[in-house]
CSV table of C-alpha atoms and ligand atoms in Angstrom, one decimal:
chain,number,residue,atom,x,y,z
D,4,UNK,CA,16.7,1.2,0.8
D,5,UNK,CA,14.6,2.6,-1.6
D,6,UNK,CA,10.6,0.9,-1.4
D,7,UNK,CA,7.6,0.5,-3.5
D,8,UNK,CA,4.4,0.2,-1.7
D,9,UNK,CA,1.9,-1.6,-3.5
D,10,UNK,CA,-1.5,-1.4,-1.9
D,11,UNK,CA,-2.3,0.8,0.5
D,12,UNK,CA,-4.8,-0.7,3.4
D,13,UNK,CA,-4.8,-1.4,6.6
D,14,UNK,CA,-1.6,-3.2,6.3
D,15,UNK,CA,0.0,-0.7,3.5
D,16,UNK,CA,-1.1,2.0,6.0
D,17,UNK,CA,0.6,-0.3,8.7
D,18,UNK,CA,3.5,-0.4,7.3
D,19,UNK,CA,3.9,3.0,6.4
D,20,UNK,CA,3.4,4.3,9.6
D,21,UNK,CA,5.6,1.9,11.9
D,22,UNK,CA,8.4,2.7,9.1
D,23,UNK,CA,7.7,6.9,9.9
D,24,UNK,CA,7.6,6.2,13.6
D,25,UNK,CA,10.9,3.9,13.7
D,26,UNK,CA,13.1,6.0,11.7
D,27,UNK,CA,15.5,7.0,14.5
D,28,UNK,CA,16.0,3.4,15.8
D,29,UNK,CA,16.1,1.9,12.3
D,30,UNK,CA,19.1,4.0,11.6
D,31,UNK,CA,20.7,3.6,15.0
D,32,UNK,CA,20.6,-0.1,15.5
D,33,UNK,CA,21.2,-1.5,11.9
D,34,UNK,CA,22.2,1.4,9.9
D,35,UNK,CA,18.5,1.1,8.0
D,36,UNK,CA,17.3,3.5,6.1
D,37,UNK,CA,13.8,2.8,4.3
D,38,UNK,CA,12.7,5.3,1.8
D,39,UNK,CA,9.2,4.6,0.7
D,40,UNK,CA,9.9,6.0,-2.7
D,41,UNK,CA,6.3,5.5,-4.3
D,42,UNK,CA,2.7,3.7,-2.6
D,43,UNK,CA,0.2,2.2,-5.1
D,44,UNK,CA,-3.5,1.9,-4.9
D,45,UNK,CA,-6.1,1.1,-7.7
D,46,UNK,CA,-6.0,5.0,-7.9
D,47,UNK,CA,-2.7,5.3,-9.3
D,48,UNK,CA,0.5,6.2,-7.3
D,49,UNK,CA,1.9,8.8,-5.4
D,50,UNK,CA,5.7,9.0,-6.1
D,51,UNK,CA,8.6,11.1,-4.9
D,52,UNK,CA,12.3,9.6,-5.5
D,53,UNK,CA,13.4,11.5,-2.3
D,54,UNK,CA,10.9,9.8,-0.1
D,55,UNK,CA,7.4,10.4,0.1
D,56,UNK,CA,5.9,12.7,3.3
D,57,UNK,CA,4.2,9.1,5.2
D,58,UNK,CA,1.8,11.2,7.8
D,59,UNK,CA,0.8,13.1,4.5
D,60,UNK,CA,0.4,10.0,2.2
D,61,UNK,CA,-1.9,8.7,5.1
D,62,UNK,CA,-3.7,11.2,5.9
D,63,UNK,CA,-4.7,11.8,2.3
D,64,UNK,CA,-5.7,8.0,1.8
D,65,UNK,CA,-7.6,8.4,4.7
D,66,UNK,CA,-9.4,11.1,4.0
D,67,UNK,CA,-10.3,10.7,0.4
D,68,UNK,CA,-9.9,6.8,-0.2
D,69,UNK,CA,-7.4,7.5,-3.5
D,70,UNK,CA,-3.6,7.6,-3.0
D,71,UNK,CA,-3.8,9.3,-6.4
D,72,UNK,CA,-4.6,12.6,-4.5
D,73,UNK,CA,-1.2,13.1,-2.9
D,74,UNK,CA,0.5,14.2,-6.3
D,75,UNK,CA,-1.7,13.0,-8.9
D,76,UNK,CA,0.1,10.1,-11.1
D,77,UNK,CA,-2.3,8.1,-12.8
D,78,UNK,CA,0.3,5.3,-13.0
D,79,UNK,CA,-0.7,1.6,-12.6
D,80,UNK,CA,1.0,-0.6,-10.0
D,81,UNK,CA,2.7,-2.5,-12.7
D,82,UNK,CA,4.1,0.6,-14.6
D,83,UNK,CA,5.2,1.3,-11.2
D,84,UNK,CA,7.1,-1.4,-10.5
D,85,UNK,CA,8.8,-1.6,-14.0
D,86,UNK,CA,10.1,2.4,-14.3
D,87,UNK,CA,10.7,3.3,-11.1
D,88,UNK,CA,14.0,2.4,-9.6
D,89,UNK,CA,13.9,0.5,-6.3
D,90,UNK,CA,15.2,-2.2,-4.1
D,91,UNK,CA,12.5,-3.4,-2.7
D,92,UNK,CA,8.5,-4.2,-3.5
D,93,UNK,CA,6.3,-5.2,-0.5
D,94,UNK,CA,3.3,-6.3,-1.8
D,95,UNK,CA,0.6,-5.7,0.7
D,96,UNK,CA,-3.1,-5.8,-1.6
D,97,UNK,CA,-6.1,-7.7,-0.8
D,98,UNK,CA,-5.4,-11.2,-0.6
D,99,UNK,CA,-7.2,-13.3,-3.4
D,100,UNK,CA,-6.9,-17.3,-3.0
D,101,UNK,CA,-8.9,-17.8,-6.2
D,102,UNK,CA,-6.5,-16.4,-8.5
D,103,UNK,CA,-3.6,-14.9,-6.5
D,104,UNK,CA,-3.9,-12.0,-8.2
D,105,UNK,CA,-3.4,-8.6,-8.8
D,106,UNK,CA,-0.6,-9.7,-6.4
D,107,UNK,CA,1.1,-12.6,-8.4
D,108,UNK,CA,1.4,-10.1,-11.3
D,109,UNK,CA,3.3,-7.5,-8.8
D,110,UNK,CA,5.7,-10.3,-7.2
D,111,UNK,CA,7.1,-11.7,-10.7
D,112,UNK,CA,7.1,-7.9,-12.0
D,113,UNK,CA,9.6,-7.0,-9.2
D,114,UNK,CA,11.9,-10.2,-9.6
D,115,UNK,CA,11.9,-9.4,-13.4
D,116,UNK,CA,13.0,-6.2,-12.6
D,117,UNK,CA,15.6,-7.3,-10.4
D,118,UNK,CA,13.5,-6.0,-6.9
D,119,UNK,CA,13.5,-8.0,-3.7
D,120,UNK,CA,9.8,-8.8,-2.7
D,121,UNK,CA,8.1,-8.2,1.1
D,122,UNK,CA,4.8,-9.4,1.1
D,123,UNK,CA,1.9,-10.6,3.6
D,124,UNK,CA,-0.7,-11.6,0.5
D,125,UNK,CA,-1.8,-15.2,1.0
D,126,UNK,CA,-3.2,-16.1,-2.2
D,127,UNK,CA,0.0,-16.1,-4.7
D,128,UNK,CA,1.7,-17.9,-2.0
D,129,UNK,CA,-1.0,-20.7,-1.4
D,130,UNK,CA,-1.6,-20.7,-5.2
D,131,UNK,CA,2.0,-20.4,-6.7
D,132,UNK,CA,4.7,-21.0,-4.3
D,133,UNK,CA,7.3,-23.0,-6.6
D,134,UNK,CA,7.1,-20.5,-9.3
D,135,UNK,CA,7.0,-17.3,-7.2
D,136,UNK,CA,10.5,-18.8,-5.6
D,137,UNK,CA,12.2,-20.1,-8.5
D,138,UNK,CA,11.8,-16.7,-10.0
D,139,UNK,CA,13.3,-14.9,-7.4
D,140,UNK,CA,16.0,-17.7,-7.5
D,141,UNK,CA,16.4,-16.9,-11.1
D,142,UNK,CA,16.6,-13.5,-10.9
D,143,UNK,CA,18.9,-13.4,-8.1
D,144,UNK,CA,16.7,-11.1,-5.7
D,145,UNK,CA,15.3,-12.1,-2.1
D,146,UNK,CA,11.3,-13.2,-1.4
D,147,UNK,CA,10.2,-13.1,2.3
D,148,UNK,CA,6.9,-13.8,3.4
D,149,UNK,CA,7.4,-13.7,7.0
D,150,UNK,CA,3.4,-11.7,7.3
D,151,UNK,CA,1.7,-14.2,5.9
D,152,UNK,CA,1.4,-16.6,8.2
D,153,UNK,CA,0.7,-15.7,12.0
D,154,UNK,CA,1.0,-12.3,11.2
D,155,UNK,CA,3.3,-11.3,13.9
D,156,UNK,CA,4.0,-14.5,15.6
D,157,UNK,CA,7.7,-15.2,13.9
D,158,UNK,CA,6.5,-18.6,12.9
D,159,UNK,CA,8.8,-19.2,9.3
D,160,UNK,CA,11.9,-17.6,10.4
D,161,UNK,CA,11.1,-19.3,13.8
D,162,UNK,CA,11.7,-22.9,11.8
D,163,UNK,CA,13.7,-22.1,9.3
D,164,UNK,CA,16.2,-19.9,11.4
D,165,UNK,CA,15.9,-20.3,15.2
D,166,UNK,CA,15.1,-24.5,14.5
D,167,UNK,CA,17.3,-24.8,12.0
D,168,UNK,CA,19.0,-28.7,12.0
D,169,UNK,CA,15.8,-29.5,13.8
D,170,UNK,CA,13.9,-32.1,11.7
D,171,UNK,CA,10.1,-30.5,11.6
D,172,UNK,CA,8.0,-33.5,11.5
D,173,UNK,CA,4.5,-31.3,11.9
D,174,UNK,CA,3.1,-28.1,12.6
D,175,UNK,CA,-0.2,-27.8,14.0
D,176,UNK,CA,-2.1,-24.7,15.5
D,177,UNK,CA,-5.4,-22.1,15.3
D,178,UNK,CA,-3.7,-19.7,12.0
D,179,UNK,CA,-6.6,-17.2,11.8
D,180,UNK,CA,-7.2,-15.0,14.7
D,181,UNK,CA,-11.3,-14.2,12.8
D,182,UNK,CA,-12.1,-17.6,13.3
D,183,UNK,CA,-10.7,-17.6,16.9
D,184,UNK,CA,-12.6,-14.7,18.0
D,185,UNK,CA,-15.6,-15.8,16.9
D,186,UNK,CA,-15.5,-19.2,18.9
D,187,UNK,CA,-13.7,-17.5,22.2
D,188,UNK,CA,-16.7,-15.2,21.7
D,189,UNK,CA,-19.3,-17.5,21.1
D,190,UNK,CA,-18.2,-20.1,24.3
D,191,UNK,CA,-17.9,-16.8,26.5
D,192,UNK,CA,-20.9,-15.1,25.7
D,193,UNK,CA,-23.3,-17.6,23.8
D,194,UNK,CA,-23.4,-15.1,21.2
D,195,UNK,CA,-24.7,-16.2,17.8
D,196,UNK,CA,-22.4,-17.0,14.9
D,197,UNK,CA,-23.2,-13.7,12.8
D,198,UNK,CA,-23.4,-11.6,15.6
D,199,UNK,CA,-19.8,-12.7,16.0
D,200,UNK,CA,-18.4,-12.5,12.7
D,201,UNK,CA,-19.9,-8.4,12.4
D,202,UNK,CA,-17.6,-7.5,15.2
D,203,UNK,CA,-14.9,-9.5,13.8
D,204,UNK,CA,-14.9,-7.7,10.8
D,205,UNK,CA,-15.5,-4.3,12.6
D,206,UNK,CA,-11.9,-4.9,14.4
D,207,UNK,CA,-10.5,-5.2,11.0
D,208,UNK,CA,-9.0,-8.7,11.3
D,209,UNK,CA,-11.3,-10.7,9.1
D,210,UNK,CA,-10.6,-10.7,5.2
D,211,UNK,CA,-11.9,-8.4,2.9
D,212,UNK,CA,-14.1,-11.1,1.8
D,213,UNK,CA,-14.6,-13.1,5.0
D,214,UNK,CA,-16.1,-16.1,4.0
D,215,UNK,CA,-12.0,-17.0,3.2
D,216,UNK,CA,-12.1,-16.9,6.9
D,217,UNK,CA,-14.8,-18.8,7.9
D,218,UNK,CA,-15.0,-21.3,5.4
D,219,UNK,CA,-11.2,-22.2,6.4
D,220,UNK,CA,-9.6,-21.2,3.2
D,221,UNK,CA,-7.2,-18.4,4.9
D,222,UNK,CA,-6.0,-20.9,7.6
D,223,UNK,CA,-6.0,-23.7,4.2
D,224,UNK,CA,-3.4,-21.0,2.7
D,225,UNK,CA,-1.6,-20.6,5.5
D,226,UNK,CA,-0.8,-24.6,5.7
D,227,UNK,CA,0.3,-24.5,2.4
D,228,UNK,CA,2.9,-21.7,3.3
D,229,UNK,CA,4.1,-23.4,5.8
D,230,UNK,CA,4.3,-27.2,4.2
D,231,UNK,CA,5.9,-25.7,1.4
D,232,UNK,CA,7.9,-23.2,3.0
D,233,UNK,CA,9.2,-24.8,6.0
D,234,UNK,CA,8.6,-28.9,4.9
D,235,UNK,CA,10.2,-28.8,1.4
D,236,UNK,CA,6.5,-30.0,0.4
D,237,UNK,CA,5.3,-28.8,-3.0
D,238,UNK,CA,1.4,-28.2,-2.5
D,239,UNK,CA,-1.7,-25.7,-3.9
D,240,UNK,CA,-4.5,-25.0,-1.4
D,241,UNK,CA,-6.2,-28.0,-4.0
D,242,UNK,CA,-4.0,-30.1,-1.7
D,243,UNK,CA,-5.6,-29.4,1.1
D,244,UNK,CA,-8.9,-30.8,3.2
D,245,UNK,CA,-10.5,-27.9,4.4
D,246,UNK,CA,-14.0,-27.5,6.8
D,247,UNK,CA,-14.9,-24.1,8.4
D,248,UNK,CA,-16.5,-23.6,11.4
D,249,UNK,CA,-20.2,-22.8,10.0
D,250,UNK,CA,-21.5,-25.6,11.7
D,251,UNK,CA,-20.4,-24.8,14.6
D,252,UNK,CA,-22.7,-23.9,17.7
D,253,UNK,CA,-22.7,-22.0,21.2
D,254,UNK,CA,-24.3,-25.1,22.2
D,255,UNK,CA,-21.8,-27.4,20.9
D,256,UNK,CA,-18.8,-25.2,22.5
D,257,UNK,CA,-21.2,-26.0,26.1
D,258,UNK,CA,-21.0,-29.4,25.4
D,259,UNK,CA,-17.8,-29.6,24.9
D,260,UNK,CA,-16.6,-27.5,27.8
D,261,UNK,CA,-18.4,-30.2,30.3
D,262,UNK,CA,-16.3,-32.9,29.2
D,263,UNK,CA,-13.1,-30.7,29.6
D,264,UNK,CA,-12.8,-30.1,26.1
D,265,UNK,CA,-13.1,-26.6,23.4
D,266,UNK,CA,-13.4,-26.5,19.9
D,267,UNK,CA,-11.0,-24.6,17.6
D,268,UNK,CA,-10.3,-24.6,14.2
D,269,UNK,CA,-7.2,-26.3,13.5
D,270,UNK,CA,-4.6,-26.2,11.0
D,271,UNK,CA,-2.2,-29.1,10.8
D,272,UNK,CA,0.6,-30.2,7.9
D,273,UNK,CA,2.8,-33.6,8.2
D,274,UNK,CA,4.0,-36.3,6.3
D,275,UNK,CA,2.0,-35.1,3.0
D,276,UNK,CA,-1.4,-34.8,4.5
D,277,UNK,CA,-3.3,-31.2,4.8
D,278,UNK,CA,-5.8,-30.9,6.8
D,279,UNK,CA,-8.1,-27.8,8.3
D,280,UNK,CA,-11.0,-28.6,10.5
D,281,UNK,CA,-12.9,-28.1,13.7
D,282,UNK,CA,-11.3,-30.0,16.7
D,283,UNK,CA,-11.5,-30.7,19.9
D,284,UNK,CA,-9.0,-29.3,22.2
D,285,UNK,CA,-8.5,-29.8,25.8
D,286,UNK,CA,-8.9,-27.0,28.2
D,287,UNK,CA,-5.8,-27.1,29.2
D,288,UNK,CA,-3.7,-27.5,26.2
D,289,UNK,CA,-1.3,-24.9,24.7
D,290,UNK,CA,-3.0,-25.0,21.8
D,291,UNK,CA,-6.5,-22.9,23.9
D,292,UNK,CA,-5.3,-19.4,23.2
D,293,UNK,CA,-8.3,-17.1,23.1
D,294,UNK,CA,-9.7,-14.3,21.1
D,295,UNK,CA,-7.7,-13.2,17.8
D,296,UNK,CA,-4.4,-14.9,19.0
D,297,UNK,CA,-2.6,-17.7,17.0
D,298,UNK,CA,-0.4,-20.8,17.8
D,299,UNK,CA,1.5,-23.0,16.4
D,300,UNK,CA,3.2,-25.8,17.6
D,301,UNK,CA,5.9,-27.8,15.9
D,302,UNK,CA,7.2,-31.4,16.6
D,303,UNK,CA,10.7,-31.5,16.1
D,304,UNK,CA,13.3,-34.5,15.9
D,305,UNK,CA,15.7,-32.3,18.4
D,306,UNK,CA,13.9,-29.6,20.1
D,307,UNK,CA,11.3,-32.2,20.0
D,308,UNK,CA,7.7,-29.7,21.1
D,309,UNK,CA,7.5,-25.9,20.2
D,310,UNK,CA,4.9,-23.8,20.7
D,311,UNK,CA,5.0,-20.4,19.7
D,312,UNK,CA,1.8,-17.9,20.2
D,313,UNK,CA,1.1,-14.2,19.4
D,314,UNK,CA,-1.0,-11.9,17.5
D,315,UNK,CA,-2.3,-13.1,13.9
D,316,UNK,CA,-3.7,-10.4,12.6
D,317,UNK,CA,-3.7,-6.3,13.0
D,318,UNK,CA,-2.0,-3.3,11.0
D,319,UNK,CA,1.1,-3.3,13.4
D,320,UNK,CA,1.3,-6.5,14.4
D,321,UNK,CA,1.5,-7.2,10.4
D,322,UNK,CA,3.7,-4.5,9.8
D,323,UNK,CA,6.1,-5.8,12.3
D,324,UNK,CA,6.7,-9.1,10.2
D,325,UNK,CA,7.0,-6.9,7.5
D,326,UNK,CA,9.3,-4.8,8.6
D,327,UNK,CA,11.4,-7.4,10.0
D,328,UNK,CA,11.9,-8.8,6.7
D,329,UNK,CA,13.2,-5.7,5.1
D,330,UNK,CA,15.4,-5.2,7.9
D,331,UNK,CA,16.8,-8.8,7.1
D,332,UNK,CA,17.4,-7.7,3.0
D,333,UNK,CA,18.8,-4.8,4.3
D,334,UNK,CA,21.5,-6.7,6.5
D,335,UNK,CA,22.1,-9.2,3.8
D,336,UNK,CA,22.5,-7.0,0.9
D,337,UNK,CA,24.9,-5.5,3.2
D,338,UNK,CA,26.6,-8.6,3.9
D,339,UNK,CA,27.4,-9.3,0.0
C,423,LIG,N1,-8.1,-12.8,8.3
C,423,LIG,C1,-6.9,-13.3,8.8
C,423,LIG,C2,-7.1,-13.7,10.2
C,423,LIG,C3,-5.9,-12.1,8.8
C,423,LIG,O1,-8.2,-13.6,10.7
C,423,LIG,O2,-6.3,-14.4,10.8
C,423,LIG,C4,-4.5,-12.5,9.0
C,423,LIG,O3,-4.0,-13.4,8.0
């Protein structure tokens, strides 16, 4: 399988390196070969149709912030996409929930080209989810989106998969692990709010713009994904009733704790309604995971309760969705 990287941060970098270190298993247990064949940053690209050197490609990026150093093409993302020959594009830039772009651009480049799409990016999902899929539908090329929800907790493929004949009458659950840490931290410690968010964004799990954290618009996205992914809903993050967790205090998270009670920010789609806000959770619910962990739980007509946790954010944890994903084109491409 022959790959385009397109952006090359902490999850590009992810990515890139699980794919290196797997190599020898990939190949052993599902015949998979991946072949990063060109990576993209706002530099320009570094390309080789034989595979690009990975440990090379990050140590350059690393080192001097440009991907455009490993062999010099000045080549845009787009021009990328469009020349090179490929199976696969996974779209890993900076999330943007404003516009969806530059990744929007990058998704409907690849279907028009006639390339699968991998991607983790939030904002073109949240933003344009009908459109995204009916052009891959069109085009006759697979879209999976396993990363950008949960990151490594296997929540879509969970329901749409592993619950599959299972009515899912709602999902509900804490979808952003910066937003977690920061209230874990501030109950444990009493530490203040911006104290908080510094460290969160110093473990590289908040957004590059982390206000999409705070405010609630990443978890917003993410019920969006879901509702239209999972519940056959058609809805924009405009859909959605969204508070952060600004307002929220050590001393309210005391408070709370005496009467048995935290508070997390919850996510929750059913029956048409979107909502994101602070709740209150009991101490002893499923739904109290701690730190930068995520859960979801879904209420089924047959399985009736699920609750699923794991890590929502990270480069591997990411890159393991990811990777997943092409592992799954790669078995059904082999299939037809
Ligand atoms: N900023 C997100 C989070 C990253 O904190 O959960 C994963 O989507």
């Amino acid at each position: 399988m022959k790959i385009i990287l397109v952006g090359f941060g902490v999850i590009g970098r992810g990515v890139a390196k699980v794919i290196d270190e797997k190599r020898k298993s990939l190949k052993e247990k599902y015949g998979f070969e991946p072949k990063i064949v060109a990576i993209c940053d706002s530099s320009g690209a570094a390309i080789d149709e034989n595979g690009l050197d990975l440990k090379k490609a990050i140590e350059i990026k690393e080192k001097t912030g440009k991907i455009v150093n490993y062999n010099g093409k000045k080549m845009s993302s787009v021009e990328v996409i469009e020349n090179l020959d490929a199976d696969v594009v996974v779209e890993a830039t900076p999330t943007n929930i404003k516009t969806g772009e530059p990744a929007k651009t990058h998704i409907l480049k690849a279907f028009e080209n006639g390339k699968h799409v991998v991607t983790a990016n939030k904002g073109p999902l949240a933003l344009y989810f009908k459109e995204l899929v009916e052009s891959s539908e069109k085009h006759g090329v697979m879209f999976r989106y396993e990363a950008s929800v949960g990151g490594a907790m296997p929540i879509i493929n969970l329901a749409k998969e592993t619950l599959a004949g299972n009515e899912i009458k709602s999902i509900k659950g804490i979808l952003n692990g910066t937003t977690n840490y920061i209230l874990t931290k501030m109950e444990k410690e009493k530490l203040d709010f911006n104290t908080v968010l510094k460290e969160a964004q110093e473990l590289g799990i908040a957004e590059t713009d982390p206000s999409q954290d705070i405010y609630g618009y990443d978890t917003a996205a993410k019920i969006v994904i879901l509702a239209n992914s999972i519940m056959g809903m058609n809805k924009t993050i405009d859909d959605v009733k969204i508070e952060g967790i600004t307002r929220i205090t050590p001393e309210a998270l005391e408070l709370a704790n005496k009467s048995g009670y935290t508070i997390k920010l919850i996510g929750e789609v059913k029956k048409n309604k979107l909502v994101v806000e602070p709740r209150l959770v009991q101490l002893d619910s499923p739904l109290n995971v701690k730190g930068t962990l995520n859960v979801a739980m879904f209420n089924t007509d047959l399985a009736k309760e699920v609750v699923i946790v794991g890590r929502g954010a990270g480069a591997t944890e990411t890159a393991s969705a990811i990777l997943s994903d092409l592992i799954n084109i790669h078995l059904k491409a082999k299939e037809k």
